[in-house]
Coordinates of C-alpha atoms in Angstrom, one line a residue:
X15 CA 0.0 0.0 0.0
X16 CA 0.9 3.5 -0.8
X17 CA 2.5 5.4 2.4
X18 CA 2.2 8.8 3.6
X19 CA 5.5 10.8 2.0
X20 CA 7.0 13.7 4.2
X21 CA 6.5 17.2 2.9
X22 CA 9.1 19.0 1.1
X23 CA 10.9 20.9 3.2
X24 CA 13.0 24.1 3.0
X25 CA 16.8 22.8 2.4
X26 CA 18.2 24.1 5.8
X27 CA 16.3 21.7 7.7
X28 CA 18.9 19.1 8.7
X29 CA 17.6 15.1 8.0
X30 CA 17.4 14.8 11.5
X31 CA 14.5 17.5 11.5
X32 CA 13.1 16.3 8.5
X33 CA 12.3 12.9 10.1
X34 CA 11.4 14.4 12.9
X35 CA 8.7 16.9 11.6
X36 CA 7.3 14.1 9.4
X37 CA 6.7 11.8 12.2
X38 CA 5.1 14.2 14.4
X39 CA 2.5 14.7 11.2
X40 CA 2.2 11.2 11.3
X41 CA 1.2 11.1 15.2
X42 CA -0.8 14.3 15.0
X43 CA -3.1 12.3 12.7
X44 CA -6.0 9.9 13.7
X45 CA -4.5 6.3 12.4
X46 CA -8.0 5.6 10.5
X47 CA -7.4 9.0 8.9
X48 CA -4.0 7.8 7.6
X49 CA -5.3 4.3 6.8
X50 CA -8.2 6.0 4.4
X51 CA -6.1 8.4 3.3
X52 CA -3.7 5.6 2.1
X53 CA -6.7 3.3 1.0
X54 CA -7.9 6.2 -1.0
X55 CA -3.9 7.2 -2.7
X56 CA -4.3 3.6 -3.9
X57 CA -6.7 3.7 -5.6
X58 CA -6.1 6.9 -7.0
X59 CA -3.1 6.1 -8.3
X60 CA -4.8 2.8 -10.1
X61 CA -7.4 4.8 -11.6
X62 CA -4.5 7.5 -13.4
X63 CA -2.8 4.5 -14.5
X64 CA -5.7 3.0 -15.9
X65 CA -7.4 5.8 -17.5
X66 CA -4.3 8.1 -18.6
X67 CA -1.2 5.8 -18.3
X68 CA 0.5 7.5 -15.7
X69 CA 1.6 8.4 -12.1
X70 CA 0.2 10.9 -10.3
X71 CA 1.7 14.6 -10.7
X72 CA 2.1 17.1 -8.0
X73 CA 0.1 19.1 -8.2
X74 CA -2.3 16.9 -10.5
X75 CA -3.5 18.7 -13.5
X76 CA -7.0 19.8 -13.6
X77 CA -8.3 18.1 -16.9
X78 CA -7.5 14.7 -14.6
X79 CA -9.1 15.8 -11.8
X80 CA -12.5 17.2 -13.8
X81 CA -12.2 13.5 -15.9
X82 CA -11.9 11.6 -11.8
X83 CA -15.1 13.6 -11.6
X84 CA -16.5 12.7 -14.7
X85 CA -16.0 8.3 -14.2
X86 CA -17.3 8.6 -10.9
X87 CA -20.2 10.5 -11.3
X88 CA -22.4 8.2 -13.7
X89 CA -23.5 4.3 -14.0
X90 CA -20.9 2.4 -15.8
X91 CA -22.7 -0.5 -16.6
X92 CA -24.1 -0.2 -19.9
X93 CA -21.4 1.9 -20.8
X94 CA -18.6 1.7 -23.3
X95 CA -15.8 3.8 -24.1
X96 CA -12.6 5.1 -21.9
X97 CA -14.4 5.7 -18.4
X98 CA -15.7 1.7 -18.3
X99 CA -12.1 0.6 -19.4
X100 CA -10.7 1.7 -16.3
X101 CA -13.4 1.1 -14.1
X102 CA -13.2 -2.9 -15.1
X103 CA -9.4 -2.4 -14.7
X104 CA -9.7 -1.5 -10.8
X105 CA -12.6 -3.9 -10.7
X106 CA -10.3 -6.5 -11.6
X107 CA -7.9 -5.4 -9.1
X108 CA -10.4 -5.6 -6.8
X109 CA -10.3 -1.7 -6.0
X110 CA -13.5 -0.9 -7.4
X111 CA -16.6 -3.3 -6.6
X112 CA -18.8 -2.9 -9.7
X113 CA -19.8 0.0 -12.3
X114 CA -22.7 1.5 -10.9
X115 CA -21.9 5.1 -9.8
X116 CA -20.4 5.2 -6.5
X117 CA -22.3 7.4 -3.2
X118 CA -21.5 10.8 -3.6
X119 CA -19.9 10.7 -0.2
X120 CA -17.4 8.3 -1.5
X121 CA -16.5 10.3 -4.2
X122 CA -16.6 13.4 -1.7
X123 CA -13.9 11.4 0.3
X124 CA -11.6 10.2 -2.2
X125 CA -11.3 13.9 -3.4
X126 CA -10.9 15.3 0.5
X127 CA -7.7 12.7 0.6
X128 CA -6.4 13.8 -2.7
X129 CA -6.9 17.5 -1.8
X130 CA -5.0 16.6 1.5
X131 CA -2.0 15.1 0.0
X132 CA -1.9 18.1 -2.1
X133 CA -2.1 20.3 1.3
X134 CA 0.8 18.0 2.6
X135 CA 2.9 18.3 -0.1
X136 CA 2.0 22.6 0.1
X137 CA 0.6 22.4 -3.5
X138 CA -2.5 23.7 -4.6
X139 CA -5.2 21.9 -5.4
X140 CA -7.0 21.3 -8.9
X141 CA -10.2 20.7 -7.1
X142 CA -10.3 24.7 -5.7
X143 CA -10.1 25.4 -9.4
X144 CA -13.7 27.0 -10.5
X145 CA -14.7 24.4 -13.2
X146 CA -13.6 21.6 -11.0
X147 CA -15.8 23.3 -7.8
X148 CA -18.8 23.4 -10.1
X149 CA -18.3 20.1 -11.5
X150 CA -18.3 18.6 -8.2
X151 CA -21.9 20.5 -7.1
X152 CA -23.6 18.7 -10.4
X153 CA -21.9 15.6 -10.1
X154 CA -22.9 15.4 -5.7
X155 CA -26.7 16.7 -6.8
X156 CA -27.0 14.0 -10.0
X157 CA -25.7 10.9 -7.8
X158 CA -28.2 12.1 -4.7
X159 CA -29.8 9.3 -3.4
X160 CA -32.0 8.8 0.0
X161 CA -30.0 7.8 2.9
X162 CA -28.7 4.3 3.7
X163 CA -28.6 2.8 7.2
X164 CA -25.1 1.1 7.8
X165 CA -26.9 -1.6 9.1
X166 CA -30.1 -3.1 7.7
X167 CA -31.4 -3.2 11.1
X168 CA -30.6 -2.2 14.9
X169 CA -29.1 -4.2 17.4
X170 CA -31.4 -3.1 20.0
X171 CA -31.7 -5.0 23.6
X172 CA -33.4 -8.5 23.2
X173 CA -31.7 -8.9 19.9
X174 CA -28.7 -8.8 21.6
X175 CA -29.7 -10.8 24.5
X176 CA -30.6 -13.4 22.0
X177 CA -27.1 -13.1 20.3
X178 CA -25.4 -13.6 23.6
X179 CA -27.5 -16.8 24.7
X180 CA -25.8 -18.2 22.4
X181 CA -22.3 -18.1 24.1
X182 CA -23.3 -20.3 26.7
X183 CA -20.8 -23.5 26.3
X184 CA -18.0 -22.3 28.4
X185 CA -15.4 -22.5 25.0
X186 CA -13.2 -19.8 25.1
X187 CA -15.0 -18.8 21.7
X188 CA -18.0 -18.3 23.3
X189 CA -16.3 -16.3 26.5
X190 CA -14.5 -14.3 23.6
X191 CA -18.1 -13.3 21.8
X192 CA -20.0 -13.0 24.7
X193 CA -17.1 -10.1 26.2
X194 CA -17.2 -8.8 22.5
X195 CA -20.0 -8.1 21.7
X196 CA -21.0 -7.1 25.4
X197 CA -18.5 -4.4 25.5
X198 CA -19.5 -3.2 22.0
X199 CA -23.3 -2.5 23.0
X200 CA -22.7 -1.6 26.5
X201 CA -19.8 0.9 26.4
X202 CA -21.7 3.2 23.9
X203 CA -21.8 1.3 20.8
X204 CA -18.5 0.8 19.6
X205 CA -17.6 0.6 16.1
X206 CA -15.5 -2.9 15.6
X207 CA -12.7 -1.1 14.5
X208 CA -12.5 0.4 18.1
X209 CA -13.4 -2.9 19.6
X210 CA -10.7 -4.8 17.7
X211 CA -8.1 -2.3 18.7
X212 CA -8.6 -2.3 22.4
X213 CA -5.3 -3.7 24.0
X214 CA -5.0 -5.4 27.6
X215 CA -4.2 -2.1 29.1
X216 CA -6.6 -0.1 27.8
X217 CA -9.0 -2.4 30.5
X218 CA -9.1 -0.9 34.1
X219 CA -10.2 -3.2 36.4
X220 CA -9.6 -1.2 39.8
X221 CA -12.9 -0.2 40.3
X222 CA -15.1 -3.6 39.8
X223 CA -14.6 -4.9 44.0
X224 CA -15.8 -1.7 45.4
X225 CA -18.0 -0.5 42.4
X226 CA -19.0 -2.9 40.4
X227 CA -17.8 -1.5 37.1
X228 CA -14.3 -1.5 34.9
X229 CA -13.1 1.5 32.8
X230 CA -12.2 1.4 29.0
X231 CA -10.0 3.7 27.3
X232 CA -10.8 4.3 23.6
X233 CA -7.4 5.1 22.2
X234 CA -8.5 4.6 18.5
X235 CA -11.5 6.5 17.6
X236 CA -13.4 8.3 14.6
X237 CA -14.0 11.7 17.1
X238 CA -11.2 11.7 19.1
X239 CA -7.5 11.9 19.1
X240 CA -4.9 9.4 21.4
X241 CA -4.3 12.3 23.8
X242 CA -8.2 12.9 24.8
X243 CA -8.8 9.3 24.8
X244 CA -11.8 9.0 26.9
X245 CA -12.2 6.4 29.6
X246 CA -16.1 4.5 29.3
X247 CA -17.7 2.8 32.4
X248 CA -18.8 -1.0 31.7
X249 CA -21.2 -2.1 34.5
X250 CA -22.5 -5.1 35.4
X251 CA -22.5 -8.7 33.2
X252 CA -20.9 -6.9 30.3
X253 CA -17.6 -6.3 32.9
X254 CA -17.6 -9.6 34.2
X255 CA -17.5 -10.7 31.1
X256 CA -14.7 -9.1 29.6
X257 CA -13.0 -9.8 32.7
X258 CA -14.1 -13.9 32.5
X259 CA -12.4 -13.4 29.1
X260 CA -9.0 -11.6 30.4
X261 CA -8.9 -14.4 32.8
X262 CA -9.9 -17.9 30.9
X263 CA -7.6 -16.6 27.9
X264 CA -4.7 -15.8 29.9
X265 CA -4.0 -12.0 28.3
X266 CA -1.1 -9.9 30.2
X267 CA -0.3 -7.9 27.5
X268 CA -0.9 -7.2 23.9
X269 CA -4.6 -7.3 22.0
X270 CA -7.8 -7.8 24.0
X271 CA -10.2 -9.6 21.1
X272 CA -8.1 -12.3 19.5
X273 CA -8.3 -15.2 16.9
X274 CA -9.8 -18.4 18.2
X275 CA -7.9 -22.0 16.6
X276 CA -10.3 -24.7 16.1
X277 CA -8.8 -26.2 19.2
X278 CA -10.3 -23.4 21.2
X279 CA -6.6 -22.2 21.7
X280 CA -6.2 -18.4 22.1
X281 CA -3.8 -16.8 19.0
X282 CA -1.4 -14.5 19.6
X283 CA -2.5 -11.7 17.1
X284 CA -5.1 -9.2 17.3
X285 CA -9.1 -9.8 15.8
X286 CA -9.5 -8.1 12.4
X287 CA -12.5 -6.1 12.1
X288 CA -13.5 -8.4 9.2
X289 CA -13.0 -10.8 12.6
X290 CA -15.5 -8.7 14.3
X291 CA -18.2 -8.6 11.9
X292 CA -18.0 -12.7 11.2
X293 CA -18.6 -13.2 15.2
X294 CA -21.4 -10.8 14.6
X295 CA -23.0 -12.6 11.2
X296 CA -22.3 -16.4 13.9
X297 CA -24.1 -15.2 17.2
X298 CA -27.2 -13.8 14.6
X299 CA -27.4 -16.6 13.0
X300 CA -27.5 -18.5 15.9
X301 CA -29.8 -16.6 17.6
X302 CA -32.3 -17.8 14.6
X303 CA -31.6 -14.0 12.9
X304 CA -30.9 -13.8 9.1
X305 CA -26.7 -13.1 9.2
X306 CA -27.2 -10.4 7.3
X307 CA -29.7 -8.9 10.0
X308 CA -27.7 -6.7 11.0
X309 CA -23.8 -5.3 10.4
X310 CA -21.6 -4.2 13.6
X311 CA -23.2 -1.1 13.2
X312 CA -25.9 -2.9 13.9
X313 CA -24.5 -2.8 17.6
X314 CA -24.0 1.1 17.6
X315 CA -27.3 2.2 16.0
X316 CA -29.1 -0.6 18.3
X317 CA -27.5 1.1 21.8
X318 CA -28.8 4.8 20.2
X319 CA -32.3 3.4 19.8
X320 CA -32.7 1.5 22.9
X321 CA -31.6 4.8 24.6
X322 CA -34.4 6.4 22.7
X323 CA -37.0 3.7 23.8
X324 CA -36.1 3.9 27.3
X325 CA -36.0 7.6 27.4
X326 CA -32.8 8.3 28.1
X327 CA -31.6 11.7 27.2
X328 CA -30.1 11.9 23.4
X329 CA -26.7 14.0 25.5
X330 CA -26.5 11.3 28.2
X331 CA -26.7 9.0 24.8
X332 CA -24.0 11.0 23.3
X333 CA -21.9 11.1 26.7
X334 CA -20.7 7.0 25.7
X335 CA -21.3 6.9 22.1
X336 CA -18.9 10.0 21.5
X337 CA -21.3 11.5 18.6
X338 CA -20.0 15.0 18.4
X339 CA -22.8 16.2 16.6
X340 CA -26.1 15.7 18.0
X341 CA -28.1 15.9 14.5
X342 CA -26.2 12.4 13.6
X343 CA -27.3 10.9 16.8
X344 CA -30.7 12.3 16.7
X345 CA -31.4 10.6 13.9
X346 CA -31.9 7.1 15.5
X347 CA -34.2 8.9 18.0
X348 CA -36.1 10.2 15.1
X349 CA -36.0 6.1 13.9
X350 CA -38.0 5.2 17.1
X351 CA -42.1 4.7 16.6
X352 CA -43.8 7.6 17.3
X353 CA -46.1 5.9 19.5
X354 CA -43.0 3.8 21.2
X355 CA -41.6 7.0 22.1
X356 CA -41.9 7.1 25.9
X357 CA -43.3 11.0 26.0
X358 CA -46.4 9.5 25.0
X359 CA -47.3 8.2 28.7
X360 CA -46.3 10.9 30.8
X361 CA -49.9 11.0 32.1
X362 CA -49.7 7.5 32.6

C-alpha cells in the first residue's frame, strides 16, 4: 500500500529534522485517517494509470481531476468507451466493486484525501479550481440518493440478548463473543474497529470490588485523538464478562479480542475487524436471525435506539457513544415509533 511521504521541506532543515517533523505529522493524525487516506492514494493512483497511463503529478492537472469527476459520477454498466475501461481495470484489481456510480460521499472522500496530499505536499489543489468546484456541485446533486442505514437493522436490547444466549458452552469462543459483543453494546456502541483495537491495558479493572464496574480507554477512535482518549464505564455482566475473558484466555499484554484455533486455543495476534463482523454474522445466526440482520453497526445504532425507547436523554446518549454532533445521533431517535416514544405516557 501506498504510504504517507514527508512534505518537502525548505533545504536548511537538517535530516534529523526532516524525520522528525514528518513523524510528528504522522502522530498528530487519527490512524483511521492515515489508513483512508492511504486506501484512497491507492486507488487513486490505479485509476491514473488505468485511464491516462501515468503516475500521479504534484500538483495533479486539472483536466485529470474534472475527468476523476466525470467516471465517478455516472453508471458504468451499460457503458462503453474510456471511463468503463478503467473502471473494469480496478474492478479487476479488486479496487472498485462494480460500475454502478459510487455514493457521492465516497467520491466526496476520495477527493478530500487527494486534496490533502496536495495540502501536505504545500501544493495547490485542482479541485479549488472553478470548473472543478462546479463540476463537483452537479456531479454530488446527480448521484443524490436517499440515505442508507449502515446496518439493515438495529441491534437493540433483546436482539442482543438473544445473540449472547448463544455463548453459553463455556469454550473460550464463546467467553471471547460473549465479552465482545457485550463491550460493544454496552460501552456506547463501539464501532468494531475500536473494539478490535482495544489492548489489555486499555482495560481498568480497579474499580469492579468496590463499584462494580471496569473503565475502557478508547485510544482509536473516529472523534477523538490518542491524547483525549476518553475512559467509558462498563457495569454489570458486560464487565464480568470481559474480565471472565481476560482471565480464561490468559491476556497480560498485547490485544484484547483475538483469533480463536479450532482447538479453542487463544492466537497471539489481534481480531480483524472483518473478525468482528464474522462473530457478529455467527451469534445472529445463531440466535435464529438472518446473518445479514444486522452489520456491527448494527451494535451502535441498536445502543442509540434502545436509549431512545427507554428515554434516556439523546446528550447522556452522546456522553458513551462520543457522537460529536447531535443531529447524527438524533437521527436514530427520530428512527424510534412515534407511539413507542416514551413522552407518550407521561400521564400514565
Amino acid at each position: 500500500m501506498t504510504r504517507l511521504q514527508p512534505l518537502p521541506l525548505p533545504a536548511s532543515l537538517t535530516p534529523a529534522d526532516q524525520d522528525a517533523l514528518a513523524e510528528l505529522f504522522r502522530r498528530g493524525t487519527a490512524e483511521n485517517t492515515l489508513r483512508a487516506y492511504e486506501q484512497d492514494l491507492a486507488y487513486i493512483g490505479a485509476w491514473k494509470a488505468a485511464a491516462f497511463g501515468g503516475a500521479l503529478a504534484w500538483p495533479e492537472e486539472e483536466p485529470v481531476a474534472l475527468r476523476f469527476i466525470l467516471d465517478h459520477a455516472r453508471d458504468l454498466r451499460d457503458a462503453t468507451g474510456p471511463a468503463r475501461e478503467a473502471a473494469e481495470a480496478l474492478v479487476a484489481a479488486g479496487l472498485r466493486r462494480g460500475y454502478a456510480a459510487p455514493a457521492p460521499s465516497t467520491l466526496d472522500r476520495r477527493i478530500a484525501s487527494w486534496r490533502a496530499f496536495h495540502r501536505m505536499k504545500n501544493l495547490p489543489s485542482p479541485f479549488d479550481a472553478p470548473l472543478i468546484k462546479e463540476a463537483r456541485v452537479k456531479a454530488r446533486r446527480a448521484a443524490a440518493r436517499p440515505r442508507q442505514r449502515k446496518s439493515e437493522n438495529p441491534i437493540t436490547r433483546d436482539v442482543l440478548r438473544a445473540m449472547l444466549a448463544t455463548c453459553r458452552t463455556g469454550a473460550r469462543r464463546d467467553l471471547r463473543d460473549h465479552a465482545a459483543l457485550a463491550l460493544a453494546w454496552a460501552s456506547g456502541g463501539r464501532r468494531r474497529s475500536e473494539v478490535t483495537a482495544l489492548n489489555f491495558d486499555d482495560i481498568d479493572a480497579r474499580p469492579m470490588a468496590d463499584r462494580g464496574l471496569i473503565r475502557i480507554r478508547l485510544l482509536h477512535t473516529k472523534t477523538t485523538m490518542p491524547d483525549q482518549a476518553p475512559w467509558l464505564p462498563l457495569k454489570g455482566f458486560p464487565a464480568r464478562s470481559v474480565l471472565a475473558w481476560i482471565a480464561a484466555a490468559g491476556i497480560t499484554g498485547g490485544p484484547l479480542f483475538r483469533p480463536i484455533s479450532q482447538a479453542d486455543r487463544v492466537l497471539k495476534r489481534r481480531l480483524t475487524p472483518g473478525g468482528f463482523r464474522e462473530i457478529v454474522a455467527h451469534r445472529l445466526e445463531l440466535a435464529g436471525y438472518p446473518r445479514d440482520f444486522a452489520s456491527p453497526h448494527g451494535l451502535r445504532a441498536g445502543f442509540l435506539t434502545q436509549a431512545a425507547l427507554d428515554g434516556a436523554p439523546l446528550a447522556a446518549a452522546m456522553q458513551l457513544s462520543l457522537h460529536r454532533d447531535p443531529a447524527q445521533a438524533q437521527k436514530y431517535y427520530a428512527d424510534v415509533e412515534i407511539e413507542d416514544n416514551p413522552a407518550t405516557d407521561l400521564l400514565g
